[in-house]
PDB file of C-alpha atoms in Angstrom:
ATOM      1  CA  UNK S   1      20.955  50.567  -0.879  1.00 35.00           C
ATOM      2  CA  UNK S   2      17.847  49.018   0.631  1.00 38.00           C
ATOM      3  CA  UNK S   3      14.879  51.361   1.574  1.00 37.00           C
ATOM      4  CA  UNK S   4      12.874  50.115   4.610  1.00 40.00           C
ATOM      5  CA  UNK S   5       9.391  49.497   3.351  1.00 42.00           C
ATOM      6  CA  UNK S   6       8.225  50.794   6.552  1.00 48.00           C
ATOM      7  CA  UNK S   7       9.559  54.540   5.632  1.00 49.00           C
ATOM      8  CA  UNK S   8       7.510  54.747   2.713  1.00 55.00           C
ATOM      9  CA  UNK S   9       3.823  55.946   3.423  1.00 66.00           C
ATOM     10  CA  UNK S  10       0.778  54.125   2.524  1.00 74.00           C
ATOM     11  CA  UNK S  11      -0.719  56.739   0.002  1.00 67.00           C
ATOM     12  CA  UNK S  12       2.746  56.272  -1.647  1.00 65.00           C
ATOM     13  CA  UNK S  13       2.612  52.516  -1.994  1.00 65.00           C
ATOM     14  CA  UNK S  14      -0.917  52.678  -2.872  1.00 69.00           C
ATOM     15  CA  UNK S  15      -0.202  54.923  -5.749  1.00 63.00           C
ATOM     16  CA  UNK S  16       2.588  52.828  -6.902  1.00 60.00           C
ATOM     17  CA  UNK S  17       0.350  49.502  -6.830  1.00 64.00           C
ATOM     18  CA  UNK S  18      -2.003  51.469  -8.742  1.00 62.00           C
ATOM     19  CA  UNK S  19       0.405  52.415 -11.306  1.00 55.00           C
ATOM     20  CA  UNK S  20       1.567  48.780 -11.791  1.00 56.00           C
ATOM     21  CA  UNK S  21      -1.794  47.578 -11.928  1.00 58.00           C
ATOM     22  CA  UNK S  22      -3.455  50.035 -14.477  1.00 53.00           C
ATOM     23  CA  UNK S  23      -0.651  51.837 -16.088  1.00 48.00           C
ATOM     24  CA  UNK S  24       1.997  49.132 -17.642  1.00 49.00           C
ATOM     25  CA  UNK S  25       3.491  51.705 -19.983  1.00 47.00           C
ATOM     26  CA  UNK S  26       5.011  53.745 -16.508  1.00 52.00           C
ATOM     27  CA  UNK S  27       6.931  50.470 -15.655  1.00 63.00           C
ATOM     28  CA  UNK S  28      10.018  49.512 -17.565  1.00 78.00           C
ATOM     29  CA  UNK S  29      10.465  46.170 -19.312  1.00 87.00           C
ATOM     30  CA  UNK S  30      12.672  43.999 -17.327  1.00 89.00           C
ATOM     31  CA  UNK S  31      11.133  45.119 -14.124  1.00 89.00           C
ATOM     32  CA  UNK S  32       8.724  41.985 -13.544  1.00 93.00           C
ATOM     33  CA  UNK S  33       9.164  38.716 -15.449  1.00 96.00           C
ATOM     34  CA  UNK S  34       5.803  37.389 -15.479  1.00 96.00           C
ATOM     35  CA  UNK S  35       4.256  41.066 -16.367  1.00 93.00           C
ATOM     36  CA  UNK S  36       6.477  40.867 -19.312  1.00 94.00           C
ATOM     37  CA  UNK S  37       5.750  37.570 -20.054  1.00 96.00           C
ATOM     38  CA  UNK S  38       1.498  38.450 -19.906  1.00 95.00           C
ATOM     39  CA  UNK S  39       2.764  41.203 -22.750  1.00 92.00           C
ATOM     40  CA  UNK S  40       4.520  38.631 -25.118  1.00 94.00           C
ATOM     41  CA  UNK S  41       1.694  35.943 -24.722  1.00 95.00           C
ATOM     42  CA  UNK S  42      -0.591  38.972 -25.621  1.00 92.00           C
ATOM     43  CA  UNK S  43       1.415  39.818 -28.494  1.00 91.00           C
ATOM     44  CA  UNK S  44       1.383  36.190 -29.744  1.00 93.00           C
ATOM     45  CA  UNK S  45      -2.063  36.014 -29.691  1.00 93.00           C
ATOM     46  CA  UNK S  46      -2.009  33.476 -26.895  1.00 95.00           C
ATOM     47  CA  UNK S  47      -5.428  33.530 -24.754  1.00 95.00           C
ATOM     48  CA  UNK S  48      -4.506  34.288 -21.276  1.00 96.00           C
ATOM     49  CA  UNK S  49      -6.693  31.377 -19.708  1.00 97.00           C
ATOM     50  CA  UNK S  50      -6.631  27.601 -19.078  1.00 96.00           C
ATOM     51  CA  UNK S  51      -5.720  27.319 -22.600  1.00 97.00           C
ATOM     52  CA  UNK S  52      -2.245  28.465 -22.180  1.00 98.00           C
ATOM     53  CA  UNK S  53      -0.251  26.313 -19.687  1.00 98.00           C
ATOM     54  CA  UNK S  54       2.744  27.214 -17.528  1.00 98.00           C
ATOM     55  CA  UNK S  55       5.259  24.826 -16.045  1.00 98.00           C
ATOM     56  CA  UNK S  56       6.912  25.695 -12.861  1.00 98.00           C
ATOM     57  CA  UNK S  57       9.961  23.560 -12.778  1.00 98.00           C
ATOM     58  CA  UNK S  58      11.361  23.939  -9.449  1.00 96.00           C
ATOM     59  CA  UNK S  59       8.451  25.040  -7.723  1.00 96.00           C
ATOM     60  CA  UNK S  60      10.158  25.065  -4.371  1.00 94.00           C
ATOM     61  CA  UNK S  61       7.610  26.868  -1.801  1.00 94.00           C
ATOM     62  CA  UNK S  62       5.629  28.155  -4.416  1.00 96.00           C
ATOM     63  CA  UNK S  63       7.255  31.525  -5.175  1.00 95.00           C
ATOM     64  CA  UNK S  64       6.867  31.593  -8.694  1.00 96.00           C
ATOM     65  CA  UNK S  65       3.100  30.203  -8.284  1.00 97.00           C
ATOM     66  CA  UNK S  66       1.988  33.351  -6.539  1.00 96.00           C
ATOM     67  CA  UNK S  67       3.747  35.456  -9.095  1.00 96.00           C
ATOM     68  CA  UNK S  68       2.125  33.562 -12.096  1.00 97.00           C
ATOM     69  CA  UNK S  69      -1.410  34.181 -10.014  1.00 96.00           C
ATOM     70  CA  UNK S  70      -0.792  37.488  -9.902  1.00 94.00           C
ATOM     71  CA  UNK S  71      -0.419  38.441 -13.652  1.00 95.00           C
ATOM     72  CA  UNK S  72      -1.861  35.257 -15.288  1.00 97.00           C
ATOM     73  CA  UNK S  73      -4.720  34.356 -12.846  1.00 96.00           C
ATOM     74  CA  UNK S  74      -6.354  31.798 -15.325  1.00 97.00           C
ATOM     75  CA  UNK S  75      -3.668  30.050 -16.876  1.00 98.00           C
ATOM     76  CA  UNK S  76      -3.335  26.056 -16.466  1.00 98.00           C
ATOM     77  CA  UNK S  77      -0.398  26.133 -14.387  1.00 98.00           C
ATOM     78  CA  UNK S  78       1.912  23.051 -13.701  1.00 98.00           C
ATOM     79  CA  UNK S  79       4.216  22.996 -10.795  1.00 98.00           C
ATOM     80  CA  UNK S  80       6.996  20.568 -10.377  1.00 98.00           C
ATOM     81  CA  UNK S  81       8.882  20.112  -7.055  1.00 96.00           C
ATOM     82  CA  UNK S  82      10.569  16.290  -6.411  1.00 95.00           C
ATOM     83  CA  UNK S  83      12.453  16.926  -3.078  1.00 93.00           C
ATOM     84  CA  UNK S  84      10.145  15.367  -0.516  1.00 93.00           C
ATOM     85  CA  UNK S  85      10.194  17.932   2.361  1.00 91.00           C
ATOM     86  CA  UNK S  86      10.102  20.867   0.214  1.00 93.00           C
ATOM     87  CA  UNK S  87       6.946  19.349  -1.607  1.00 95.00           C
ATOM     88  CA  UNK S  88       5.113  18.848   1.598  1.00 95.00           C
ATOM     89  CA  UNK S  89       5.531  22.536   2.409  1.00 94.00           C
ATOM     90  CA  UNK S  90       4.300  23.291  -0.815  1.00 96.00           C
ATOM     91  CA  UNK S  91       1.241  21.365  -0.899  1.00 97.00           C
ATOM     92  CA  UNK S  92       0.765  23.275   2.510  1.00 96.00           C
ATOM     93  CA  UNK S  93       0.516  26.856   1.053  1.00 94.00           C
ATOM     94  CA  UNK S  94      -2.021  25.545  -1.581  1.00 92.00           C
ATOM     95  CA  UNK S  95      -1.081  27.342  -4.737  1.00 93.00           C
ATOM     96  CA  UNK S  96      -3.873  27.128  -7.308  1.00 95.00           C
ATOM     97  CA  UNK S  97      -2.243  24.663  -9.628  1.00 97.00           C
ATOM     98  CA  UNK S  98      -1.296  21.256 -10.291  1.00 98.00           C
ATOM     99  CA  UNK S  99       1.154  19.705  -8.354  1.00 98.00           C
ATOM    100  CA  UNK S 100       3.850  17.121  -9.322  1.00 98.00           C
ATOM    101  CA  UNK S 101       6.354  15.458  -7.071  1.00 98.00           C
ATOM    102  CA  UNK S 102       8.839  14.436  -9.896  1.00 97.00           C
ATOM    103  CA  UNK S 103      11.621  16.448 -11.030  1.00 96.00           C
ATOM    104  CA  UNK S 104      12.102  17.189 -14.932  1.00 97.00           C
ATOM    105  CA  UNK S 105      15.471  16.352 -16.658  1.00 96.00           C
ATOM    106  CA  UNK S 106      16.992  14.995 -19.884  1.00 96.00           C
ATOM    107  CA  UNK S 107      15.638  11.217 -19.275  1.00 96.00           C
ATOM    108  CA  UNK S 108      13.127   9.732 -17.427  1.00 96.00           C
ATOM    109  CA  UNK S 109      14.110   7.561 -14.270  1.00 96.00           C
ATOM    110  CA  UNK S 110      15.440   8.432 -10.964  1.00 95.00           C
ATOM    111  CA  UNK S 111      18.026  11.126  -9.765  1.00 92.00           C
ATOM    112  CA  UNK S 112      20.011  11.979  -6.647  1.00 92.00           C
ATOM    113  CA  UNK S 113      19.386  14.933  -4.820  1.00 91.00           C
ATOM    114  CA  UNK S 114      21.587  16.688  -2.725  1.00 86.00           C
ATOM    115  CA  UNK S 115      19.259  18.395   0.100  1.00 84.00           C
ATOM    116  CA  UNK S 116      21.028  21.960   0.036  1.00 73.00           C
ATOM    117  CA  UNK S 117      20.779  24.575   2.638  1.00 60.00           C
ATOM    118  CA  UNK S 118      17.966  24.378   4.812  1.00 54.00           C
ATOM    119  CA  UNK S 119      16.288  21.738   2.524  1.00 52.00           C
ATOM    120  CA  UNK S 120      15.103  24.409   0.370  1.00 61.00           C
ATOM    121  CA  UNK S 121      17.967  24.837  -2.561  1.00 75.00           C
ATOM    122  CA  UNK S 122      18.111  21.051  -3.099  1.00 81.00           C
ATOM    123  CA  UNK S 123      19.867  20.310  -6.493  1.00 81.00           C
ATOM    124  CA  UNK S 124      20.148  17.064  -8.567  1.00 80.00           C
ATOM    125  CA  UNK S 125      23.724  15.431  -8.851  1.00 80.00           C
ATOM    126  CA  UNK S 126      25.547  12.925 -10.601  1.00 70.00           C
ATOM    127  CA  UNK S 127      25.686  10.667  -7.762  1.00 65.00           C
ATOM    128  CA  UNK S 128      25.802  10.735  -3.965  1.00 59.00           C
ATOM    129  CA  UNK S 129      29.314  11.365  -3.647  1.00 61.00           C
ATOM    130  CA  UNK S 130      28.432  14.771  -5.575  1.00 57.00           C
ATOM    131  CA  UNK S 131      26.022  15.557  -2.615  1.00 59.00           C
ATOM    132  CA  UNK S 132      27.109  18.363   0.067  1.00 60.00           C
ATOM    133  CA  UNK S 133      28.438  17.343   3.271  1.00 56.00           C
ATOM    134  CA  UNK S 134      26.638  18.689   6.590  1.00 51.00           C
ATOM    135  CA  UNK S 135      23.076  18.900   4.911  1.00 65.00           C
ATOM    136  CA  UNK S 136      21.714  15.494   5.322  1.00 74.00           C
ATOM    137  CA  UNK S 137      21.629  12.443   3.209  1.00 84.00           C
ATOM    138  CA  UNK S 138      20.960  12.711  -0.380  1.00 87.00           C
ATOM    139  CA  UNK S 139      17.530  11.700  -1.546  1.00 91.00           C
ATOM    140  CA  UNK S 140      16.576   9.513  -4.733  1.00 94.00           C
ATOM    141  CA  UNK S 141      13.387  11.354  -6.553  1.00 95.00           C
ATOM    142  CA  UNK S 142      11.748  10.208  -9.670  1.00 96.00           C
ATOM    143  CA  UNK S 143      12.486  12.305 -12.802  1.00 97.00           C
ATOM    144  CA  UNK S 144      10.724  12.836 -16.010  1.00 98.00           C
ATOM    145  CA  UNK S 145      11.050  14.872 -19.257  1.00 98.00           C
ATOM    146  CA  UNK S 146       9.051  17.645 -20.776  1.00 98.00           C
ATOM    147  CA  UNK S 147       8.302  16.051 -23.700  1.00 98.00           C
ATOM    148  CA  UNK S 148       6.826  13.051 -21.556  1.00 98.00           C
ATOM    149  CA  UNK S 149       5.307  15.357 -19.282  1.00 98.00           C
ATOM    150  CA  UNK S 150       3.042  17.239 -21.988  1.00 98.00           C
ATOM    151  CA  UNK S 151       2.219  13.732 -23.684  1.00 98.00           C
ATOM    152  CA  UNK S 152       1.193  11.941 -20.288  1.00 98.00           C
ATOM    153  CA  UNK S 153      -0.885  15.451 -19.469  1.00 98.00           C
ATOM    154  CA  UNK S 154      -2.487  15.284 -23.203  1.00 98.00           C
ATOM    155  CA  UNK S 155      -1.177  18.923 -23.646  1.00 98.00           C
ATOM    156  CA  UNK S 156      -0.562  20.163 -27.135  1.00 97.00           C
ATOM    157  CA  UNK S 157       1.714  23.042 -26.086  1.00 96.00           C
ATOM    158  CA  UNK S 158       3.515  25.097 -23.467  1.00 98.00           C
ATOM    159  CA  UNK S 159       3.212  28.432 -23.524  1.00 98.00           C
ATOM    160  CA  UNK S 160       5.851  29.064 -20.720  1.00 98.00           C
ATOM    161  CA  UNK S 161       8.699  26.810 -19.580  1.00 98.00           C
ATOM    162  CA  UNK S 162      10.145  28.256 -16.136  1.00 98.00           C
ATOM    163  CA  UNK S 163      13.126  26.619 -14.866  1.00 98.00           C
ATOM    164  CA  UNK S 164      15.183  27.174 -11.812  1.00 95.00           C
ATOM    165  CA  UNK S 165      16.846  23.995 -10.672  1.00 94.00           C
ATOM    166  CA  UNK S 166      20.102  25.012  -9.058  1.00 88.00           C
ATOM    167  CA  UNK S 167      22.219  23.893 -12.154  1.00 90.00           C
ATOM    168  CA  UNK S 168      20.147  21.575 -13.986  1.00 93.00           C
ATOM    169  CA  UNK S 169      18.677  23.751 -16.266  1.00 96.00           C
ATOM    170  CA  UNK S 170      20.241  22.669 -19.437  1.00 97.00           C
ATOM    171  CA  UNK S 171      19.116  18.891 -18.657  1.00 96.00           C
ATOM    172  CA  UNK S 172      15.581  20.009 -18.657  1.00 98.00           C
ATOM    173  CA  UNK S 173      16.140  21.709 -21.806  1.00 98.00           C
ATOM    174  CA  UNK S 174      17.535  18.392 -23.317  1.00 98.00           C
ATOM    175  CA  UNK S 175      14.388  16.863 -22.306  1.00 98.00           C
ATOM    176  CA  UNK S 176      12.350  19.246 -23.982  1.00 98.00           C
ATOM    177  CA  UNK S 177      13.926  18.872 -27.517  1.00 98.00           C
ATOM    178  CA  UNK S 178      10.991  17.447 -29.377  1.00 98.00           C
ATOM    179  CA  UNK S 179       8.583  20.267 -28.310  1.00 98.00           C
ATOM    180  CA  UNK S 180      11.043  22.979 -29.052  1.00 98.00           C
ATOM    181  CA  UNK S 181      12.043  21.417 -32.464  1.00 97.00           C
ATOM    182  CA  UNK S 182       8.338  21.063 -32.975  1.00 97.00           C
ATOM    183  CA  UNK S 183       7.563  24.645 -32.165  1.00 96.00           C
ATOM    184  CA  UNK S 184       5.636  23.773 -29.105  1.00 97.00           C
ATOM    185  CA  UNK S 185       7.013  26.055 -26.352  1.00 98.00           C
ATOM    186  CA  UNK S 186       6.894  30.103 -26.814  1.00 98.00           C
ATOM    187  CA  UNK S 187       8.796  31.322 -23.553  1.00 98.00           C
ATOM    188  CA  UNK S 188      11.552  30.131 -21.383  1.00 98.00           C
ATOM    189  CA  UNK S 189      12.581  31.695 -18.238  1.00 98.00           C
ATOM    190  CA  UNK S 190      15.642  30.288 -16.846  1.00 98.00           C
ATOM    191  CA  UNK S 191      17.873  30.905 -13.889  1.00 95.00           C
ATOM    192  CA  UNK S 192      21.349  31.537 -14.693  1.00 94.00           C
ATOM    193  CA  UNK S 193      24.548  33.550 -14.051  1.00 89.00           C
ATOM    194  CA  UNK S 194      26.493  36.343 -15.694  1.00 87.00           C
ATOM    195  CA  UNK S 195      30.735  35.924 -15.738  1.00 78.00           C
ATOM    196  CA  UNK S 196      32.027  34.929 -12.483  1.00 72.00           C
ATOM    197  CA  UNK S 197      28.617  35.747 -10.657  1.00 72.00           C
ATOM    198  CA  UNK S 198      26.596  33.454  -8.497  1.00 65.00           C
ATOM    199  CA  UNK S 199      27.635  29.517  -7.806  1.00 69.00           C
ATOM    200  CA  UNK S 200      29.797  27.703 -10.250  1.00 65.00           C
ATOM    201  CA  UNK S 201      27.565  24.302  -9.467  1.00 71.00           C
ATOM    202  CA  UNK S 202      24.084  25.763  -8.809  1.00 78.00           C
ATOM    203  CA  UNK S 203      23.982  28.453 -11.597  1.00 85.00           C
ATOM    204  CA  UNK S 204      24.278  28.040 -15.239  1.00 92.00           C
ATOM    205  CA  UNK S 205      26.078  30.490 -17.166  1.00 92.00           C
ATOM    206  CA  UNK S 206      23.820  32.633 -19.620  1.00 94.00           C
ATOM    207  CA  UNK S 207      25.838  31.907 -22.181  1.00 95.00           C
ATOM    208  CA  UNK S 208      25.168  28.154 -22.572  1.00 96.00           C
ATOM    209  CA  UNK S 209      21.195  28.947 -22.285  1.00 97.00           C
ATOM    210  CA  UNK S 210      21.721  31.168 -24.980  1.00 97.00           C
ATOM    211  CA  UNK S 211      24.162  29.180 -27.168  1.00 97.00           C
ATOM    212  CA  UNK S 212      21.443  26.074 -26.614  1.00 98.00           C
ATOM    213  CA  UNK S 213      18.140  28.103 -27.224  1.00 98.00           C
ATOM    214  CA  UNK S 214      19.229  30.675 -30.117  1.00 98.00           C
ATOM    215  CA  UNK S 215      20.140  28.145 -32.765  1.00 97.00           C
ATOM    216  CA  UNK S 216      16.532  26.711 -31.872  1.00 97.00           C
ATOM    217  CA  UNK S 217      14.825  29.963 -32.923  1.00 97.00           C
ATOM    218  CA  UNK S 218      14.709  31.605 -29.316  1.00 98.00           C
ATOM    219  CA  UNK S 219      16.260  35.085 -28.519  1.00 96.00           C
ATOM    220  CA  UNK S 220      16.706  36.722 -24.991  1.00 96.00           C
ATOM    221  CA  UNK S 221      14.194  39.171 -24.208  1.00 95.00           C
ATOM    222  CA  UNK S 222      15.255  40.559 -20.975  1.00 95.00           C
ATOM    223  CA  UNK S 223      17.333  39.568 -17.613  1.00 95.00           C
ATOM    224  CA  UNK S 224      16.009  39.945 -14.344  1.00 95.00           C
ATOM    225  CA  UNK S 225      18.359  40.181 -11.233  1.00 91.00           C
ATOM    226  CA  UNK S 226      17.494  38.061  -8.259  1.00 85.00           C
ATOM    227  CA  UNK S 227      20.325  39.233  -5.527  1.00 83.00           C
ATOM    228  CA  UNK S 228      23.673  40.591  -5.670  1.00 84.00           C
ATOM    229  CA  UNK S 229      26.942  40.008  -3.672  1.00 82.00           C
ATOM    230  CA  UNK S 230      29.978  42.472  -2.936  1.00 83.00           C
ATOM    231  CA  UNK S 231      32.494  40.044  -4.302  1.00 81.00           C
ATOM    232  CA  UNK S 232      30.809  38.501  -7.459  1.00 76.00           C
ATOM    233  CA  UNK S 233      28.164  41.318  -8.457  1.00 83.00           C
ATOM    234  CA  UNK S 234      24.868  39.671  -9.500  1.00 81.00           C
ATOM    235  CA  UNK S 235      24.690  36.457  -7.633  1.00 79.00           C
ATOM    236  CA  UNK S 236      22.151  35.082  -9.684  1.00 85.00           C
ATOM    237  CA  UNK S 237      18.965  35.923 -12.253  1.00 92.00           C
ATOM    238  CA  UNK S 238      16.438  34.946 -14.720  1.00 96.00           C
ATOM    239  CA  UNK S 239      16.661  35.144 -18.324  1.00 97.00           C
ATOM    240  CA  UNK S 240      13.383  35.616 -20.635  1.00 98.00           C
ATOM    241  CA  UNK S 241      14.076  33.879 -23.747  1.00 98.00           C
ATOM    242  CA  UNK S 242      11.248  33.738 -26.531  1.00 97.00           C
ATOM    243  CA  UNK S 243      10.443  32.477 -30.049  1.00 96.00           C
ATOM    244  CA  UNK S 244      10.975  35.200 -32.410  1.00 93.00           C
ATOM    245  CA  UNK S 245       8.721  33.453 -35.040  1.00 91.00           C
ATOM    246  CA  UNK S 246       5.806  34.260 -32.643  1.00 87.00           C
ATOM    247  CA  UNK S 247       6.695  37.948 -32.161  1.00 87.00           C
ATOM    248  CA  UNK S 248       5.493  40.952 -34.183  1.00 84.00           C
ATOM    249  CA  UNK S 249       8.800  41.708 -36.387  1.00 83.00           C
ATOM    250  CA  UNK S 250       7.951  45.455 -35.891  1.00 81.00           C
ATOM    251  CA  UNK S 251       8.143  45.043 -32.360  1.00 79.00           C
ATOM    252  CA  UNK S 252      10.521  47.168 -30.677  1.00 77.00           C
ATOM    253  CA  UNK S 253      10.700  49.216 -26.994  1.00 68.00           C
ATOM    254  CA  UNK S 254      13.801  51.398 -25.772  1.00 63.00           C
ATOM    255  CA  UNK S 255      13.653  53.309 -22.702  1.00 53.00           C
ATOM    256  CA  UNK S 256      12.055  56.359 -23.872  1.00 53.00           C
ATOM    257  CA  UNK S 257       9.202  54.043 -25.114  1.00 54.00           C
ATOM    258  CA  UNK S 258       8.156  52.662 -21.595  1.00 46.00           C
ATOM    259  CA  UNK S 259       8.511  55.931 -19.317  1.00 42.00           C
TER     260      UNK S 259
END
């Protein structure tokens, strides 16, 4: 059930905002990914300034950039959005980030993108034949890999790799294989689906992400529901995975600890 925001009094909203900002222990773990990421980075001893790097892969219109700047205002943020019209709209909102009109995938070169609904959910497809009809012609875009970007930008490591690329998440992870293998990525936040939920073409199963990352030293830390649908349940969401060798082995949070 949704509660209309105008039914909540201004004093109540101010008290809630103050609680979120000043009393982290009052907010359940798993409520906000970037607040949780801030907590994990702090626990890993990572600096919360420009020495820490965040890749926003699939930046869209800057939604993630705004969330990052709310909780991690000083990190080095790089936004990747290859679809031309979406990138222009991203530029127009002027996020405090380095903007790159290129996609990230398993290898460098070019890729075909289906414009998607309203040109805001464009996705990489195998070829032009895989593009959906009625949303405009497919578009060729340049793509590189995470490993290449780290080298090109002269970055020694990546604290957070966020991926929301409409079903292309595993390809992005394959393109980060060297960085993952050499312990140069701390956290991965990736869109996925659970069971029969979401789209079979636009959302990677959570099991596939876990199966790829767990053997490489990562464990799931939280899942964040993005939307729900009556016929499928959870429509989509994001899983947060962290390298366990970077965490305090004694770390444990239960529901009673965060009330």
